[in-house]
Coordinates of C-alpha atoms in Angstrom, one line a residue:
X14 CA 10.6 -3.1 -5.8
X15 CA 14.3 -2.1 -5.1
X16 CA 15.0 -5.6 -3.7
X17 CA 14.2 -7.3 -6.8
X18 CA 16.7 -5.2 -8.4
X19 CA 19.3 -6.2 -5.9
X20 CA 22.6 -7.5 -7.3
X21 CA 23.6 -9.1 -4.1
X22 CA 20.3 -10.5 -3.6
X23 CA 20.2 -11.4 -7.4
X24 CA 23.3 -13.3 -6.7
X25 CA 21.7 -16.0 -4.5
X26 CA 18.6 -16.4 -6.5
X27 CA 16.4 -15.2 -3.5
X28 CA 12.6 -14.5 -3.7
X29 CA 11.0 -11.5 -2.5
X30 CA 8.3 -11.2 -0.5
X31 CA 6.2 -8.1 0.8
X32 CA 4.9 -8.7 4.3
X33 CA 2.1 -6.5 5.7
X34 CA 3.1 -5.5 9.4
X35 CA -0.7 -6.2 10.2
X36 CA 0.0 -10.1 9.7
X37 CA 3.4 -10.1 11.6
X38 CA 1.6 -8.4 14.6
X39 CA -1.0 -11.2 14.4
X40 CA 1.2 -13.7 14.3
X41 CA 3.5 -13.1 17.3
X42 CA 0.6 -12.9 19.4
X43 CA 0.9 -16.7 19.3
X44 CA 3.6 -16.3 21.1
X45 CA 2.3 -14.5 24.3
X46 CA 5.8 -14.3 26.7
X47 CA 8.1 -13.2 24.0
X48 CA 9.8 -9.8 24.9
X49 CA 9.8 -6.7 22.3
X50 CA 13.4 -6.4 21.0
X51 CA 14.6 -6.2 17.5
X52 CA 16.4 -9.6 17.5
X53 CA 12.7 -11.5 18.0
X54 CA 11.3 -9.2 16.0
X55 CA 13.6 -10.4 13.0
X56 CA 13.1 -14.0 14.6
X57 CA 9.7 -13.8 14.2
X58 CA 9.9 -12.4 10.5
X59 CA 11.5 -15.2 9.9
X60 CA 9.8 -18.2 11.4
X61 CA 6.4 -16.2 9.9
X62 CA 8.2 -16.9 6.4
X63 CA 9.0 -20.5 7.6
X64 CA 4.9 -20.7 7.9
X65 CA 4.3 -20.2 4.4
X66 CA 1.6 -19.5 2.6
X67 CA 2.8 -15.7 1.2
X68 CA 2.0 -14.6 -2.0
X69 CA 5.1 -13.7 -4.4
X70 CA 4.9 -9.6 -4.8
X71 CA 3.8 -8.0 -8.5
X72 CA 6.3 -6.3 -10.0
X73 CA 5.0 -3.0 -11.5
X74 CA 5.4 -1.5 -14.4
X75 CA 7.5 1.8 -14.0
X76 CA 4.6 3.9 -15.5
X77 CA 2.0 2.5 -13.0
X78 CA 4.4 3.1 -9.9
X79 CA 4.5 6.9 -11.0
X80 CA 1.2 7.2 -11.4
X81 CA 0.4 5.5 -8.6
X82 CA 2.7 8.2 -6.6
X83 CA 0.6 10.7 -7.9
X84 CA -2.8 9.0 -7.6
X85 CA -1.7 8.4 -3.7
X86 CA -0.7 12.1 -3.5
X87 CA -3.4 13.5 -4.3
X88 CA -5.6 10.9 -2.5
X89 CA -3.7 12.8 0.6
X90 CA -4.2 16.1 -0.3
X91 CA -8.2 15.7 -0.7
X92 CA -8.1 14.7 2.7
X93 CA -5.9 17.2 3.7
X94 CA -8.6 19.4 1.9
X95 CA -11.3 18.1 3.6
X96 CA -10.0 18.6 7.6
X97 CA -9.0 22.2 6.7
X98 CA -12.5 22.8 5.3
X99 CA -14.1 21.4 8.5
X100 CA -11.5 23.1 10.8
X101 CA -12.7 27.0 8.6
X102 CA -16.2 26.0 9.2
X103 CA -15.7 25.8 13.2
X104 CA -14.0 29.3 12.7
X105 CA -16.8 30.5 10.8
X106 CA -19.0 29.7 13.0
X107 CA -17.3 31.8 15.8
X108 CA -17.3 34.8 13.6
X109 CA -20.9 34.3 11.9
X110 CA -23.0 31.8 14.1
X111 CA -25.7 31.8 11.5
X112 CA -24.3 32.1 8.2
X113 CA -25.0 28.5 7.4
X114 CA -28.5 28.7 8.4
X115 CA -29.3 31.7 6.7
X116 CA -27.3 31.6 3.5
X117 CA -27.9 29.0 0.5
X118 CA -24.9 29.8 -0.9
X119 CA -21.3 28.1 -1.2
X120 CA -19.4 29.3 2.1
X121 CA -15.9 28.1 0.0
X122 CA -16.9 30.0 -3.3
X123 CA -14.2 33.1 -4.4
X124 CA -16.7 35.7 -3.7
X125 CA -17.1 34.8 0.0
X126 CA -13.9 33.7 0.7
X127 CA -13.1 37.2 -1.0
X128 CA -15.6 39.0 1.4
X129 CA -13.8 37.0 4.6
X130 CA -10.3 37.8 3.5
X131 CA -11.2 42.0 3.4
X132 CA -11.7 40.9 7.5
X133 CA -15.1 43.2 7.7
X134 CA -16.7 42.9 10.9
X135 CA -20.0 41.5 11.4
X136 CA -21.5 45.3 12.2
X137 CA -19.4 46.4 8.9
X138 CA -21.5 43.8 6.8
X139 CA -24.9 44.3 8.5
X140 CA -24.7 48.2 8.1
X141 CA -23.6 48.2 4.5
X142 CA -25.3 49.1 1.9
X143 CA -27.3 45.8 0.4
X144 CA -26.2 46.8 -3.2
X145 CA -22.7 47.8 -2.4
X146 CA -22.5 44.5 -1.4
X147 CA -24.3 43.1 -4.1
X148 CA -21.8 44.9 -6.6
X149 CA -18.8 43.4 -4.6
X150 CA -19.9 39.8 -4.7
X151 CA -21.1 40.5 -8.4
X152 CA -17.4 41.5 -9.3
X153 CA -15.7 39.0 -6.7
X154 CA -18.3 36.3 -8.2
X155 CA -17.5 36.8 -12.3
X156 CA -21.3 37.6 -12.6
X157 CA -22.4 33.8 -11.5
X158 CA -24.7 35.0 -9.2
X159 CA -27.8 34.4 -10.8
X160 CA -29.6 37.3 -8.0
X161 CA -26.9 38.7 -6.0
X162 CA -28.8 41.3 -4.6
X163 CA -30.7 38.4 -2.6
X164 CA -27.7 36.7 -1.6
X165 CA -26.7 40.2 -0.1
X166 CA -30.0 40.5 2.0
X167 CA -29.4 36.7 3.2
X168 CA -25.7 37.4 4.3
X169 CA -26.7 40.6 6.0
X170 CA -29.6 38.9 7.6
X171 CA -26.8 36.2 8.9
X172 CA -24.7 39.0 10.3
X173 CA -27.2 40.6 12.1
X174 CA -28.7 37.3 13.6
X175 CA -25.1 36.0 14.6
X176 CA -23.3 36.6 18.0
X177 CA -21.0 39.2 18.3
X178 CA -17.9 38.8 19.5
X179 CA -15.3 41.3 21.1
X180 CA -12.6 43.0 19.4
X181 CA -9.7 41.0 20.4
X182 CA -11.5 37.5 19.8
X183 CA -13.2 39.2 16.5
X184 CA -9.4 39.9 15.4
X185 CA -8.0 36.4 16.2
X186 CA -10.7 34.8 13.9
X187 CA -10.2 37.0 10.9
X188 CA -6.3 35.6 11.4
X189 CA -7.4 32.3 11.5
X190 CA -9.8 32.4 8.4
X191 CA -7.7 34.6 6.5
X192 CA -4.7 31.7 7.0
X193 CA -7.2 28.6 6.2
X194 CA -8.7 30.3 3.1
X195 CA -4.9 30.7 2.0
X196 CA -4.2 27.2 2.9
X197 CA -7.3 26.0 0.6
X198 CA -6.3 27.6 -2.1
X199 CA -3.0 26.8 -2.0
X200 CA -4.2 23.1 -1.7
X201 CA -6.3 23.1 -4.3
X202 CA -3.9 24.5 -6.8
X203 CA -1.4 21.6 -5.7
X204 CA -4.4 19.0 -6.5
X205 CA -5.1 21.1 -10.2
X206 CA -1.1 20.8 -11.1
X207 CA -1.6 17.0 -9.6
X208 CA -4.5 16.4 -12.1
X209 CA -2.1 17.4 -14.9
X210 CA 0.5 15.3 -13.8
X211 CA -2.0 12.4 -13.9
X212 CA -4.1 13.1 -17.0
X213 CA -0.4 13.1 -19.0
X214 CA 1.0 9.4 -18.0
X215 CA -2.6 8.2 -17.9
X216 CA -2.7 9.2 -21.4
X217 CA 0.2 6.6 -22.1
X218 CA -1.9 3.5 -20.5
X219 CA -4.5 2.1 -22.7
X220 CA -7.9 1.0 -20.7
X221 CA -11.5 1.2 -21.4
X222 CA -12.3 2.0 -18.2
X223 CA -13.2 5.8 -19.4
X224 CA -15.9 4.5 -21.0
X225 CA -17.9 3.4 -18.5
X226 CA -20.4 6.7 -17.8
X227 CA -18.8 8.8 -14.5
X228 CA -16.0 7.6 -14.7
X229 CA -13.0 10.6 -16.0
X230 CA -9.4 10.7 -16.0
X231 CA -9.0 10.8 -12.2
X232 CA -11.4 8.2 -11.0
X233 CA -9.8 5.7 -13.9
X234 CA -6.5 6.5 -13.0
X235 CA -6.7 5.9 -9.4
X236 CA -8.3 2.7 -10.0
X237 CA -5.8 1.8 -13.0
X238 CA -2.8 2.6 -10.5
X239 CA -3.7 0.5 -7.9
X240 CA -5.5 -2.6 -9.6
X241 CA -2.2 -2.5 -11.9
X242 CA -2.3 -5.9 -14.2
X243 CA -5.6 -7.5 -14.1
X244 CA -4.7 -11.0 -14.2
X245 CA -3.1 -11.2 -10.7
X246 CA -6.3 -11.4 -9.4
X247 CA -8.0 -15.0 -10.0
X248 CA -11.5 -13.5 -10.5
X249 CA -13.6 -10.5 -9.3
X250 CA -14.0 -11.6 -6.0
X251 CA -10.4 -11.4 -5.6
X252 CA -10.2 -7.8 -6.9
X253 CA -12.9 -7.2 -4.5
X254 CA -11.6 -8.8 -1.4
X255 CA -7.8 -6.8 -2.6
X256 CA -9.8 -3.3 -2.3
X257 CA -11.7 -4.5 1.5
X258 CA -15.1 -4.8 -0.3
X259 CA -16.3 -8.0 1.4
X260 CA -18.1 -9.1 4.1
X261 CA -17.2 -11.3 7.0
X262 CA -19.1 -14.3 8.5
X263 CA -20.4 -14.5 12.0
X264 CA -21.8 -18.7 12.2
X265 CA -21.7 -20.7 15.6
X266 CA -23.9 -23.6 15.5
X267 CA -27.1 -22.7 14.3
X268 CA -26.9 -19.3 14.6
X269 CA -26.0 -17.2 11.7
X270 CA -25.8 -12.9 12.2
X271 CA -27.8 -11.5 9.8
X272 CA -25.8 -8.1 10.2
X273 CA -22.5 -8.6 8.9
X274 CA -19.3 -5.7 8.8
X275 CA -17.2 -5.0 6.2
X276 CA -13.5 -6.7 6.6
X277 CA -11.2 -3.9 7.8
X278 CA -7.9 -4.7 5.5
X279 CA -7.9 -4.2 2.0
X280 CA -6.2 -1.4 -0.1
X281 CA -7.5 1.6 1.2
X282 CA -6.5 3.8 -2.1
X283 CA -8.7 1.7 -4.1
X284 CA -11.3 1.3 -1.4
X285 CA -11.7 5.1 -1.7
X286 CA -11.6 5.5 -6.0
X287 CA -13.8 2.6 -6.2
X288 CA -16.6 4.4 -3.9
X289 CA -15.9 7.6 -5.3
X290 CA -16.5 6.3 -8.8
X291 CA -19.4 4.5 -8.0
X292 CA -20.9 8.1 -6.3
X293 CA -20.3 9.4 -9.8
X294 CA -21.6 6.4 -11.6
X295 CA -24.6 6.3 -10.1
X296 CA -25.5 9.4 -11.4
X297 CA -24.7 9.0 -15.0
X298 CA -25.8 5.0 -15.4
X299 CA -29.5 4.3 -14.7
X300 CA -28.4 0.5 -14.0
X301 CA -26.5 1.9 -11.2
X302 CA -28.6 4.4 -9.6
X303 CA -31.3 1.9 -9.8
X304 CA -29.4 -0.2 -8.0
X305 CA -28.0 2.2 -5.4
X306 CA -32.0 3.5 -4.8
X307 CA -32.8 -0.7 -4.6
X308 CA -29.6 -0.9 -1.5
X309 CA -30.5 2.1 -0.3
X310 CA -34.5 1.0 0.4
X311 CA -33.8 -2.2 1.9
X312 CA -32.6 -1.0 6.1
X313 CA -33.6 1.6 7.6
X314 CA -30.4 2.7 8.8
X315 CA -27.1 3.4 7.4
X316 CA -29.0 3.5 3.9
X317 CA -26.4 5.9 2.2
X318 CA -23.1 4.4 2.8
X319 CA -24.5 1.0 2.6
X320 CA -26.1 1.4 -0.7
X321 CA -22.3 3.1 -1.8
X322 CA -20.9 0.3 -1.3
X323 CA -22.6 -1.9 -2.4
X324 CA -22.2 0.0 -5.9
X325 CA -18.7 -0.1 -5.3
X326 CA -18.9 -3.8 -5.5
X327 CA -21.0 -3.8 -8.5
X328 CA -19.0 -1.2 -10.3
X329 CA -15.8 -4.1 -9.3
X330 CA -17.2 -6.8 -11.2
X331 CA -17.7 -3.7 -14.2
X332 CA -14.0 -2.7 -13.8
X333 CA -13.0 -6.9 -13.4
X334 CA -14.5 -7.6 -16.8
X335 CA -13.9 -4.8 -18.8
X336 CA -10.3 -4.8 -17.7
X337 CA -10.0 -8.3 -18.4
X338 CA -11.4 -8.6 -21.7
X339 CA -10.1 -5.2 -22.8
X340 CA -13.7 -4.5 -24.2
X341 CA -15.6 -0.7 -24.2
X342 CA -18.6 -0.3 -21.6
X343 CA -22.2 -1.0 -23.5
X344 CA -24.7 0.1 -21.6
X345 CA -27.6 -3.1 -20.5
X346 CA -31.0 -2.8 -22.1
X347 CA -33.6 -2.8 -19.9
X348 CA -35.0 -6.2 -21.3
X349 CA -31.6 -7.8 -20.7
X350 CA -31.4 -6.6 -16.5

């Protein structure tokens, strides 16, 4: 991007080219003897651009790079989310073995996290009184407890069927929880002031892709952010090979491997909105979920993530065509599928 606007650059009527690292590595390994210093490293930049075949690099408009910051951003901080959610739920464990087992209810909803951060002990919860706890969750839970008296009883029968632990260990994890429920929260209000910061400059790009049932703000702009303009891409397998959603070939002679892997390049950040969206999708669009439960039924392993995405690719040649033609989602009758 900055190149382009390069005056000195400008000045010799150069092209710009974006070169994924991935391909360089490749490429030098046809060179097997050559040493690792930055003078062949440039001189095999170079004789890689003497090979040809590189694609010119889109310019972007400026209100697709922002959102496309964001979009990224907060790509990262789910998955930040995620690893500290997985890291309190090993710390739970240590301070209430069975709580999971036991308990139906959300371990990361305000009312728990609430009862966590007062840093009772596991003897303190057992031996309270089951409606003085049912009033505190009650209060801590805004009333959305539908019986809170029996979520009580299930988190007291947790605590009594849990390990103990001793007092110094005990103390440790109550640190630990008490820091990770901060750090959630504190994530997840950085993701909230995120999807505000998104919903405004999405507001400012006109799609269709909204329309399509599942899809919202987020899922469209991440999509939108990434996929950029539409014609770049020839067709929608283009758009599809661009996001890693295609399939490789394994043929030698007459052999020809029925079980075939997803390629590993690709853009990841529209790998991931394009899956995600499709999760949701599936839920809303009948066409979808019946396809999903057709993927899904077909191996007897790996059914879920298969049949995900697989809908992923479907929902591509959706989001090719309604992009393209800059035409509103109309849902198939069933004697048109």
């Amino acid at each position: 991007m900055f190149f382009h606007e390069d005056e000195a650059l400008a000045s010799r009527n150069t092209k710009v080219y974006t070169i994924n690292p991935k391909l360089i590595r490749k490429f030098k390994k046809s060179y097997p003897d050559l040493p690792k210093t930055d003078q062949v490293d440039a001189w095999i930049i170079a004789d890689r651009l003497r090979f040809g075949r590189l694609t010119l690099t889109v310019l972007m408009q400026e209100q697709y790079i922002a959102l496309q910051r964001l979009t990224r951003m907060r790509y990262h901080l789910v998955h930040n989310l995620t690893r500290e959610k997985q890291f309190f739920l090993q710390q739970l464990f240590f301070k209430c073995s069975a709580f999971k087992t036991e308990t139906e209810t959300s371990v990361f909803g305000h009312a728990i996290m609430e009862l966590l951060l007062e840093k009772f002990s596991i003897d303190d919860i057992s031996s309270m009184d089951v409606y003085e706890l049912a009033d505190y969750l009650k209060e801590k839970g805004k009333n959305r407890f539908p019986n809170p008296e029996q979520v009580a009883k299930c988190i007291q029968k947790a605590a009594r069927s849990s390990y103990r632990l001793s007092k110094c260990v005990e103390d440790t994890i109550d640190i630990l929880l008490g820091t990770l429920i901060e750090s959630i929260r504190s994530i997840q209000a950085q993701i909230k002031e995120l999807d505000k910061a998104i919903k405004r400059i999405l507001a400012g790009i006109p799609n269709t892709l909204q329309t399509i049932p599942g899809i919202g703000p987020i899922y469209c702009a991440g999509l939108i952010a990434e996929i950029g303009d539409i014609q770049r891409f020839a067709n929608q397998a283009a758009l599809g090979k661009y996001a890693g959603l295609t399939w490789s070939q394994h043929q030698s002679g007459g052999f020809e491997a029925e079980d075939t892997s997803m390629i590993p390049s690709g853009n990841r950040y529209l790998r991931y909105y394009l899956v995600e969206a499709a999760h949701s999708v599936k839920r809303h669009e009948p066409e979808f979920r019946d396809y999903y439960q057709k993927k899904f039924n077909e191996v007897p392993k790996h059914q879920h993530k298969r049949a995900l995405v697989l809908t992923a690719r479907k929902l591509v040649r959706l989001v090719d065509v309604l992009l393209r033609n800059d035409q509103i989602y109309t849902p198939r009758r069933k004697g048109n599928q």
